[in-house]
Tab-separated table of C-alpha atoms and ligand atoms in Angstrom:
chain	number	residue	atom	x	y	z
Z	1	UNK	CA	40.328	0.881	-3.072
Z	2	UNK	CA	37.861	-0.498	-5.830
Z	3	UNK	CA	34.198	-0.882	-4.293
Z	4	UNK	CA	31.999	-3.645	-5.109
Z	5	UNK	CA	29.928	-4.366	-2.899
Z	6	UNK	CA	28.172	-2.239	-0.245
Z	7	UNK	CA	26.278	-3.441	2.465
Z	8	UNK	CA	23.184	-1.240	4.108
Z	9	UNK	CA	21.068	-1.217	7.315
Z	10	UNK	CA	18.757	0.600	9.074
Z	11	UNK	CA	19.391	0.815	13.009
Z	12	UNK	CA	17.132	2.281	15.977
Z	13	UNK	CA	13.994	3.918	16.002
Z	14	UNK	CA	12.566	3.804	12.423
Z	15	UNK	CA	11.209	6.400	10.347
Z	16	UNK	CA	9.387	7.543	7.379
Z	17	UNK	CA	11.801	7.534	4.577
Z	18	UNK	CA	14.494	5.030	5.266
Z	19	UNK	CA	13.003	3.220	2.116
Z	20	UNK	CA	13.169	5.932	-0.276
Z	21	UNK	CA	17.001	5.808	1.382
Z	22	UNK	CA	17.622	2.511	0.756
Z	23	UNK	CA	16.336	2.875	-3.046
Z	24	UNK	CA	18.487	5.811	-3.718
Z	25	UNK	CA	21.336	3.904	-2.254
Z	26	UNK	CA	20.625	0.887	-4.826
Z	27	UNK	CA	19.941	2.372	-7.777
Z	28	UNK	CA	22.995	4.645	-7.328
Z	29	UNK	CA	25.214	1.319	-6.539
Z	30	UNK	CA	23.455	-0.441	-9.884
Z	31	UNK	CA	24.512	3.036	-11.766
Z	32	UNK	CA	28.258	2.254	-10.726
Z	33	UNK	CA	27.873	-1.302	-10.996
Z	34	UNK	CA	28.155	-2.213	-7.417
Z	35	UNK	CA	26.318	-5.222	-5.299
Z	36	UNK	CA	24.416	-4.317	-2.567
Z	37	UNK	CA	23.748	-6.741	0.530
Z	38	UNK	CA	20.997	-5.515	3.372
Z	39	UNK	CA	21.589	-6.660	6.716
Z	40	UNK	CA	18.612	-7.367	8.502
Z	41	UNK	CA	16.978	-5.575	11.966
Z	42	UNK	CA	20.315	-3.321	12.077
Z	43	UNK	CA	23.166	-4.240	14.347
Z	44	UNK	CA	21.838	-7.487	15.108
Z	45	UNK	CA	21.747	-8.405	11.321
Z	46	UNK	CA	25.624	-7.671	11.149
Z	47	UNK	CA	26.456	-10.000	14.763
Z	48	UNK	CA	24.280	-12.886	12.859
Z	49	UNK	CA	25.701	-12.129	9.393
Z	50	UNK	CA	21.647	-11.916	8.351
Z	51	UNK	CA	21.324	-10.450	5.080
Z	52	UNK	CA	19.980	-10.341	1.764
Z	53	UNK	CA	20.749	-9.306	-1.535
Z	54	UNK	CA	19.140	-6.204	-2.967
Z	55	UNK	CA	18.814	-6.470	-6.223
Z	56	UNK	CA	17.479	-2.929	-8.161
Z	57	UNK	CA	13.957	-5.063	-8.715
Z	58	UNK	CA	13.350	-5.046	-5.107
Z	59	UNK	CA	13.322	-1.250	-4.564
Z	60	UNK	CA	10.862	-0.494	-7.370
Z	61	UNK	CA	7.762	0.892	-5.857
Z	62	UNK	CA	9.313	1.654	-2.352
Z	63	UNK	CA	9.869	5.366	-2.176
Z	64	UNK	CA	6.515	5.932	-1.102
Z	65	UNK	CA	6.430	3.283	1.811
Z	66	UNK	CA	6.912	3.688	5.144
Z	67	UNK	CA	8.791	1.238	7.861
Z	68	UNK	CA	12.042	-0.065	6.981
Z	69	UNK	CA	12.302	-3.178	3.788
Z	70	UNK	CA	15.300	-4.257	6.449
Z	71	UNK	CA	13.714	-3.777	9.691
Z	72	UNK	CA	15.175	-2.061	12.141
Z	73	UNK	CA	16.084	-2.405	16.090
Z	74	UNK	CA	18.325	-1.568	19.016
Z	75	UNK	CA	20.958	-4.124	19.875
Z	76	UNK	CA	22.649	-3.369	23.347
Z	77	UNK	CA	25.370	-6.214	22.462
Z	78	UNK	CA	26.645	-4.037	20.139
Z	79	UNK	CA	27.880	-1.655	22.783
Z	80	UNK	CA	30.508	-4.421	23.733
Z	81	UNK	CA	33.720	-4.151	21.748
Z	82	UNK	CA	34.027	-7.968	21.198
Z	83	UNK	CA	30.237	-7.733	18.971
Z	84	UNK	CA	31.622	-4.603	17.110
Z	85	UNK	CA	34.979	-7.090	16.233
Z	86	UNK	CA	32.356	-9.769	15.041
Z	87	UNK	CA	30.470	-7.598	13.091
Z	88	UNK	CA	33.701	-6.197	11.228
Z	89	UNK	CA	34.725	-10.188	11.137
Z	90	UNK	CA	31.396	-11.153	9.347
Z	91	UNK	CA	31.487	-7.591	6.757
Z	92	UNK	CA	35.668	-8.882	5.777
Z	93	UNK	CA	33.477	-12.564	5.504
Z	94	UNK	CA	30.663	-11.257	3.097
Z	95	UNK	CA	33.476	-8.997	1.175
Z	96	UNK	CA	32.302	-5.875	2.049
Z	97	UNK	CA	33.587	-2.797	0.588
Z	98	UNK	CA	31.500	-0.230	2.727
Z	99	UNK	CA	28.831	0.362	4.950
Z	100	UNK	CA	25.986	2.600	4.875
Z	101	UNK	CA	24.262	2.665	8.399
Z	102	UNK	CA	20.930	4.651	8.348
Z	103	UNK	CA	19.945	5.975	11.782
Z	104	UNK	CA	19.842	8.132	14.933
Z	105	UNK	CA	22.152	9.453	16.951
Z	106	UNK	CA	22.783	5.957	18.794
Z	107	UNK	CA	22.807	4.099	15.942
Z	108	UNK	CA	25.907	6.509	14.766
Z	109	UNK	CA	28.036	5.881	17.866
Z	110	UNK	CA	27.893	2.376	16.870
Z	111	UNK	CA	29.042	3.565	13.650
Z	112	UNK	CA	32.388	5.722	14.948
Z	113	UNK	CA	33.148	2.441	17.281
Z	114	UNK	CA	32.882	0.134	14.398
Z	115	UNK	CA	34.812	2.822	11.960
Z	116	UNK	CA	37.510	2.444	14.385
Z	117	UNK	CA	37.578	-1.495	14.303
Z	118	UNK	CA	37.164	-2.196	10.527
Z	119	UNK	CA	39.714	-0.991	7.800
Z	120	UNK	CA	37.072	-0.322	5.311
Z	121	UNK	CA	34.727	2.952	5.215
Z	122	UNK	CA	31.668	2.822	7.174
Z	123	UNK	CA	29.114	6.349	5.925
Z	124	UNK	CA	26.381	7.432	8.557
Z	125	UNK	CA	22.961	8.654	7.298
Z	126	UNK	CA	20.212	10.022	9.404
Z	127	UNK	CA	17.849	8.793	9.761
Z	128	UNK	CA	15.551	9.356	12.758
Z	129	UNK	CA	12.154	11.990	13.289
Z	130	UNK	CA	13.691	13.523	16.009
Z	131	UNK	CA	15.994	15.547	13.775
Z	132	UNK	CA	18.192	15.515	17.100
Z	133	UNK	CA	21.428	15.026	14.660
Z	134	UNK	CA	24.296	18.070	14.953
Z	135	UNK	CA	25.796	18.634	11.416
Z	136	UNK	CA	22.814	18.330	9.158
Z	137	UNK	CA	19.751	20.610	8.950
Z	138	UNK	CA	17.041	18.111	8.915
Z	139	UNK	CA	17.246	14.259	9.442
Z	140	UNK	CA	15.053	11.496	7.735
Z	141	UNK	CA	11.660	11.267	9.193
Z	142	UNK	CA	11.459	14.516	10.541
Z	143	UNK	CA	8.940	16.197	8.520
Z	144	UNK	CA	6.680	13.396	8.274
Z	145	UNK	CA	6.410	12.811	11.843
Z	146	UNK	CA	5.681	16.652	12.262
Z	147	UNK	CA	2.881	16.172	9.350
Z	148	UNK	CA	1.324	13.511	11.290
Z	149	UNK	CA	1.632	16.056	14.513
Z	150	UNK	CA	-0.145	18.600	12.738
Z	151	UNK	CA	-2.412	16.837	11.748
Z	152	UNK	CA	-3.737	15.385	14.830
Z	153	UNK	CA	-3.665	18.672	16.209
Z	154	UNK	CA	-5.816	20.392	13.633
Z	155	UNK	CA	-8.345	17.392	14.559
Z	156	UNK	CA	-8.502	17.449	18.468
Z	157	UNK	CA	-8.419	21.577	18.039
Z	158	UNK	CA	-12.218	20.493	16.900
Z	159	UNK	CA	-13.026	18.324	19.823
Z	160	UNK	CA	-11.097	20.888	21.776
Z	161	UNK	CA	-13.492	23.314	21.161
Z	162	UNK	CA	-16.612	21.715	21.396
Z	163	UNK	CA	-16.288	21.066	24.593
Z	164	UNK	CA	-14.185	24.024	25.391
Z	165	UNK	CA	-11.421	21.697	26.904
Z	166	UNK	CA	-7.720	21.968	27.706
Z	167	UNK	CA	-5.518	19.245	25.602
Z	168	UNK	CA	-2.097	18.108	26.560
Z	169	UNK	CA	-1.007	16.691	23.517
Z	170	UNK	CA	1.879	14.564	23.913
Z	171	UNK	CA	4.597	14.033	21.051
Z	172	UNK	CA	7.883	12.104	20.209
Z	173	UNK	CA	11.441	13.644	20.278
Z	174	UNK	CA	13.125	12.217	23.034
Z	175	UNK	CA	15.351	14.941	24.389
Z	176	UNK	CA	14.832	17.155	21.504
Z	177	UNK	CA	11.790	19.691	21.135
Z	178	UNK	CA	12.539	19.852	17.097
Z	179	UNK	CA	8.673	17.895	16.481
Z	180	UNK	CA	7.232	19.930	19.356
Z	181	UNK	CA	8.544	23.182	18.452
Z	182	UNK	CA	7.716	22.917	14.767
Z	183	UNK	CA	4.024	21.323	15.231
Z	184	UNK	CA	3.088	23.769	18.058
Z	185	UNK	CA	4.125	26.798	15.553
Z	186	UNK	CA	2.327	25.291	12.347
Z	187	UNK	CA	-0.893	23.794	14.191
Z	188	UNK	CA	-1.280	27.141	16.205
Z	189	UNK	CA	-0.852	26.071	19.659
Z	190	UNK	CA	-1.128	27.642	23.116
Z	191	UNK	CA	1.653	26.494	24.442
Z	192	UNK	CA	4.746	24.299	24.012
Z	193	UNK	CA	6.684	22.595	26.558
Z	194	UNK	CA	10.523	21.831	25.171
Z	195	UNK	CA	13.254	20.014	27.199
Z	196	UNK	CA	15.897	22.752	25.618
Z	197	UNK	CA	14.127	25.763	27.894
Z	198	UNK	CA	12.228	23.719	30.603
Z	199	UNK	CA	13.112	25.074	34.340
Z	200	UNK	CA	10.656	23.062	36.964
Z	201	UNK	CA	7.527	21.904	37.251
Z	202	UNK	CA	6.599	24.994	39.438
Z	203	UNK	CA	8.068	27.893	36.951
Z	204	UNK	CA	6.514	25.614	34.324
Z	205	UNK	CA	2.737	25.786	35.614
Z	206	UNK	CA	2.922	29.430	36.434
Z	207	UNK	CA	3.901	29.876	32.504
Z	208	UNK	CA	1.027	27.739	31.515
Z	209	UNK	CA	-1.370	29.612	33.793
Z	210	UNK	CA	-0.044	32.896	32.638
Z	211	UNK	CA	-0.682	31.813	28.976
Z	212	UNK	CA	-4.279	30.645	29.565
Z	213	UNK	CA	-5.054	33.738	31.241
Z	214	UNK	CA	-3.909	35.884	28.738
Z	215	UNK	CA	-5.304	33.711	26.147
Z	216	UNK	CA	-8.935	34.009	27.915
Z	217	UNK	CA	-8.737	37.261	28.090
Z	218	UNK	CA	-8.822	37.345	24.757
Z	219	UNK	CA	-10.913	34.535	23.591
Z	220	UNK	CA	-13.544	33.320	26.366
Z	221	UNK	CA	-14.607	30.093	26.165
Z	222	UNK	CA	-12.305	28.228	23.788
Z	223	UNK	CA	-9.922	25.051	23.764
Z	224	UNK	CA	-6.727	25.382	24.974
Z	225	UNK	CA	-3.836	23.267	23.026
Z	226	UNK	CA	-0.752	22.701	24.803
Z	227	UNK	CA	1.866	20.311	23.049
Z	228	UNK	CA	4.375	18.513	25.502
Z	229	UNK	CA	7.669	16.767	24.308
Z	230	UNK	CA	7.251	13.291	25.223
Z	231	UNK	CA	8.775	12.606	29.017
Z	232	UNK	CA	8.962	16.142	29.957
Z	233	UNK	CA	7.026	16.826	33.224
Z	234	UNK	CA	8.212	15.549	36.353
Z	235	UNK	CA	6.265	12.519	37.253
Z	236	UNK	CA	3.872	12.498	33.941
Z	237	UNK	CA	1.885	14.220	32.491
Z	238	UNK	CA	-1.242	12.767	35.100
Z	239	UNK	CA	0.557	15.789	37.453
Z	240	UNK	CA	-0.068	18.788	34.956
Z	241	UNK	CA	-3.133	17.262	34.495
Z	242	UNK	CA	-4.703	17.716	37.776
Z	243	UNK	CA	-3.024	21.002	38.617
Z	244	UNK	CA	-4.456	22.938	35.640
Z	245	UNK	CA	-7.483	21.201	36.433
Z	246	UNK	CA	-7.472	22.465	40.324
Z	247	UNK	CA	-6.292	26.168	38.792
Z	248	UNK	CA	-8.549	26.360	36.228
Z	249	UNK	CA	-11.630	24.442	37.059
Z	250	UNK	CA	-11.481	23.476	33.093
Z	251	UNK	CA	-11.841	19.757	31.972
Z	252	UNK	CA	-8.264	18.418	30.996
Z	253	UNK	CA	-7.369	15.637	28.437
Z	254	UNK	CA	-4.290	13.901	27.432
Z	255	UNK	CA	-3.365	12.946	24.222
Z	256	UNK	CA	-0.564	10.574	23.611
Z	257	UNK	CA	0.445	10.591	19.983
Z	258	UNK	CA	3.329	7.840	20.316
Z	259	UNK	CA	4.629	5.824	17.616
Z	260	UNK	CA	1.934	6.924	14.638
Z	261	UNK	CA	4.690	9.593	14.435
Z	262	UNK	CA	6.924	6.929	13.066
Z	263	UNK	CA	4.517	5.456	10.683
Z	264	UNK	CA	2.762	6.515	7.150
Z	265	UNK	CA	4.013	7.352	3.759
Z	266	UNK	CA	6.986	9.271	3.957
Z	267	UNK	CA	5.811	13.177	2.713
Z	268	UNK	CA	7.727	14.529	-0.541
Z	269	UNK	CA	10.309	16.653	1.668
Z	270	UNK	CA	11.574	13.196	3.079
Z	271	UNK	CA	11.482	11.331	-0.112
Z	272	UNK	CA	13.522	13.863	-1.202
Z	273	UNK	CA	16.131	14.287	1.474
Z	274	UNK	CA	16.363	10.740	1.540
Z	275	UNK	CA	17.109	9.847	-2.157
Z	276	UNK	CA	19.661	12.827	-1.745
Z	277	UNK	CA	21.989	10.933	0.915
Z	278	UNK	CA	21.129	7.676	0.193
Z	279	UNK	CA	22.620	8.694	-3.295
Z	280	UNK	CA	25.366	11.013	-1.869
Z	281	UNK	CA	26.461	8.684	0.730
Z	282	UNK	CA	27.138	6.055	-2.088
Z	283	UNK	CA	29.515	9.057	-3.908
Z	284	UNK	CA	31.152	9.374	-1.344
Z	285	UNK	CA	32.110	5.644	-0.509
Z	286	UNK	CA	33.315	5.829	-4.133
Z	287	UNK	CA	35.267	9.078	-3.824
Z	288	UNK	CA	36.996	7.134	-0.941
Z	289	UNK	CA	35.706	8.865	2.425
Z	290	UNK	CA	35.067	6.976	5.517
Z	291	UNK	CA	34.036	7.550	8.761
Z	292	UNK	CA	31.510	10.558	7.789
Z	293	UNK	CA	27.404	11.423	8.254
Z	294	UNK	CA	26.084	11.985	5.034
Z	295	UNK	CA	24.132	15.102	5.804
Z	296	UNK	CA	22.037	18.481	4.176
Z	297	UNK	CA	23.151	21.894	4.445
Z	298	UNK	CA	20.941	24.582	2.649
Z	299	UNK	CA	19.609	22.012	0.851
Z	300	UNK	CA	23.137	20.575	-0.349
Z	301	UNK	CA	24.389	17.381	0.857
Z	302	UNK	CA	27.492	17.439	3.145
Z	303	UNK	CA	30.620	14.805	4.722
Z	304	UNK	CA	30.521	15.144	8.215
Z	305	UNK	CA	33.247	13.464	10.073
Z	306	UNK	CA	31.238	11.566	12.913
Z	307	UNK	CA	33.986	12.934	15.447
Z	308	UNK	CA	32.553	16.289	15.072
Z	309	UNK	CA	29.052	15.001	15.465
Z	310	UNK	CA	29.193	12.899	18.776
Z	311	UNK	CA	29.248	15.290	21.025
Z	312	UNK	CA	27.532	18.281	19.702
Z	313	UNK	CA	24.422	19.534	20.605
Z	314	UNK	CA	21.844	20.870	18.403
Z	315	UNK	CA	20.110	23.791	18.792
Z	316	UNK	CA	16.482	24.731	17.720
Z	317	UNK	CA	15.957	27.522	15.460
Z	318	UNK	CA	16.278	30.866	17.476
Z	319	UNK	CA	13.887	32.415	14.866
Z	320	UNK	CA	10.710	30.264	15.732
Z	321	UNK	CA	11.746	30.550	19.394
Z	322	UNK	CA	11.787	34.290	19.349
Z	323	UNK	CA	8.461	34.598	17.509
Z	324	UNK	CA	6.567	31.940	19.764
Z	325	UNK	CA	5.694	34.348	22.125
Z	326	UNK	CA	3.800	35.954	19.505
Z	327	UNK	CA	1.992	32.907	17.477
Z	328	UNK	CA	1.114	31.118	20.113
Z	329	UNK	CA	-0.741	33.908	22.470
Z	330	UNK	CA	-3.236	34.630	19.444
Z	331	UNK	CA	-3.914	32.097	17.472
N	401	ADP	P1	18.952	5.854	17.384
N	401	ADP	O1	19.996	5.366	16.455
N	401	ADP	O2	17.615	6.031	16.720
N	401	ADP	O3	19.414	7.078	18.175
N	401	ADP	P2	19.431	4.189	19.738
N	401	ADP	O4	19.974	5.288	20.584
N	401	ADP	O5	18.518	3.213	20.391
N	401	ADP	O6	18.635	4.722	18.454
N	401	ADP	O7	20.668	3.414	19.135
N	401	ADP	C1	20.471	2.376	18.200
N	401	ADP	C2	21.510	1.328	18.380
N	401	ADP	O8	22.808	1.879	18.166
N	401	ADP	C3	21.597	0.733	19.769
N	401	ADP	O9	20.611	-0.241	20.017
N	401	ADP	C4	22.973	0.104	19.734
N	401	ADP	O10	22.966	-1.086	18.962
N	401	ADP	C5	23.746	1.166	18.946
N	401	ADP	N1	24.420	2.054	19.896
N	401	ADP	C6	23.881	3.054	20.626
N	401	ADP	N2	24.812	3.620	21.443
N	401	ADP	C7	25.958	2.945	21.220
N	401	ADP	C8	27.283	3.024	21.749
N	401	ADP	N3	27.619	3.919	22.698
N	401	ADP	N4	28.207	2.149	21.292
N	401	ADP	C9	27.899	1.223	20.358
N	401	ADP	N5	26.671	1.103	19.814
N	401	ADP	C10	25.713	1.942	20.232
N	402	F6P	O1	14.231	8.013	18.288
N	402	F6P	C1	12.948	7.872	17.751
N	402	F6P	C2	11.935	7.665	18.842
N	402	F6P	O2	10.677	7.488	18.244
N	402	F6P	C3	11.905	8.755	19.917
N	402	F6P	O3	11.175	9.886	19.483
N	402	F6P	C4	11.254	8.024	21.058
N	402	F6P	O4	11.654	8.576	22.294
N	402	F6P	C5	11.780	6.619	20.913
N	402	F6P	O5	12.228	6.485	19.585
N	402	F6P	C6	10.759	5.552	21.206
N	402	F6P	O6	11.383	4.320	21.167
N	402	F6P	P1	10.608	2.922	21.199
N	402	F6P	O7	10.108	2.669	19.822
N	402	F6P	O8	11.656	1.972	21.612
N	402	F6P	O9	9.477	3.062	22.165
């Protein structure tokens, strides 16, 4: 089948990147002569037949800016079959060759259901900083949401230690530790709570306790940093709160980083990833694939059929588990 016109969107939580995505996509389309239509706000966009045309012009300047040029949101309608047959309806309707969807996890069940409803080839990329995606090694967003991380961390540490407080800094993830993991390690931490190795909220406080102790014992009167993937503790965080607190006798704060995570000029290692697949997922419309996540493997871009995606879980690195013990007890 000849392709001549894709059609992109962005769908479900945005993040850094998805620009420098949509660029690589155009510019790879103008390099094969293709036409490139953006549907607006993702899945919503493609129910209301809302798009625009992207013409190369309109992507100079953008791989450094965060958000999404095509917005982005979360559409429950298109979890019903009969939106899904519009939306294929309205792609035949615009002549549609293929579709690039950049997003999570959600975004690429959508994706599959559509896949299965339209004749032409639909290509997932992901995008999302909660690198929660099995069959790629990092996702777009990811880094820059742990650069942000960091760097709030490095600048409560201060504030931290002034006033020789305890800091429950919250961050993003959803039911992935991959941000909390990675900024805990690289902002030197005390602690990190992760939904992959969370027991109860008993075990949970003696392990914090433990930790502080140990970590008094060998530097008196300093801050304590513990970073918490978002939603983790039974009943809030309000609850940890008050029972280190009562243990400790130590002034507690909580720090909600929230959705700065998803903001900001992308950083160069998501610029990069996403000018890879945006690029690589338009080769492989043209080599004729459908149906697959354009991912990264050792640094190479891979197909990944979306069937072998849905259901897999990713796992964090056992490396930086193993030596956690270690980096966070010291330093
Ligand atoms: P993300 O793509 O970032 O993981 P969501 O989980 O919110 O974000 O999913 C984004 C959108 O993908 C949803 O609002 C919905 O439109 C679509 N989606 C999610 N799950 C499904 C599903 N099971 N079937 C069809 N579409 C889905
Ligand atoms: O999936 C990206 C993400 O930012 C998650 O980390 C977070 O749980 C969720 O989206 C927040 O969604 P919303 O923007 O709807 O509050």
């Amino acid at each position: 089948m000849t392709i001549k016109k894709v059609a992109v969107l962005t769908s479900g939580g945005d993040a850094p990147g998805m620009n420098a995505c949509i660029r690589a996509i155009c510019l790879r389309c103008e390099h094969h002569n293709v036409e490139v239509l953006g549907y607006k706000s993702g899945y919503i966009g493609l129910i209301n037949q809302d798009n625009m045309i992207l013409h190369p012009s309109m992507v100079h300047n953008l791989i450094q800016r965060g958000g999404t040029l095509l917005h982005s949101a979360r559409c429950e309608k298109f979890k019903q079959d009969e939106y899904i047959k519009q939306a294929a309806k309205n792609l035949n309707d615009a002549d549609i060759d293929g579709l690039i969807i950049i997003g999570g996890n959600g975004s690429f069940k959508g994706a599959e259901k559509l896949q299965s409803m339209w004749d032409k080839p639909v290509i997932g990329v992901p995008g999302t900083i909660d690198n929660d995606i099995a069959g790629t090694d990092y996702t777009i967003g990811y880094h820059t949401a742990i650069q942000t991380a960091v760097e709030s961390l490095d600048k409560v540490r201060d504030t931290a230690e002034a006033f020789e407080r305890i800091f429950l800094v919250d961050v993003m993830g959803r039911e992935a530790g991959f941000i909390a993991l990675n900024s805990a390690i690289s902002s030197g931490a005390d602690h990190v709570l992760l939904p992959e190795t969370f027991t109860s909220a008993a075990e949970e406080l003696v392990k914090i306790l433990d930790k502080l102790d140990k970590r008094r014992h060998h530097r008196a009167n300093s801050s304590h940093i513990i970073v918490v993937t978002e939603n983790i503790w039974p009943g809030g965080l309000e609850i940890l709160k008050d029972s280190l607190h009562a243990e400790t006798g130590v002034a507690v704060r909580i720090l909600t980083l929230g959705h700065v995570q998803r903001g900001g000029s992308p950083v160069w290692q998501d610029r990069l990833l996403a000018s890879k697949l945006g690029d690589f997922a338009v080769e492989e419309l043209m080599r004729g694939s459908k149906g697959v996540m354009a991912g990264v493997r050792s640094a190479i871009p891979v197909a990944v059929k979306f069937s072998e995606i849905e259901n897999a879980k990713k796992t964090l690195n056992p490396y930086s588990m193993k030596m956690l013990e270690s980096i966070t007890l010291l330093g």
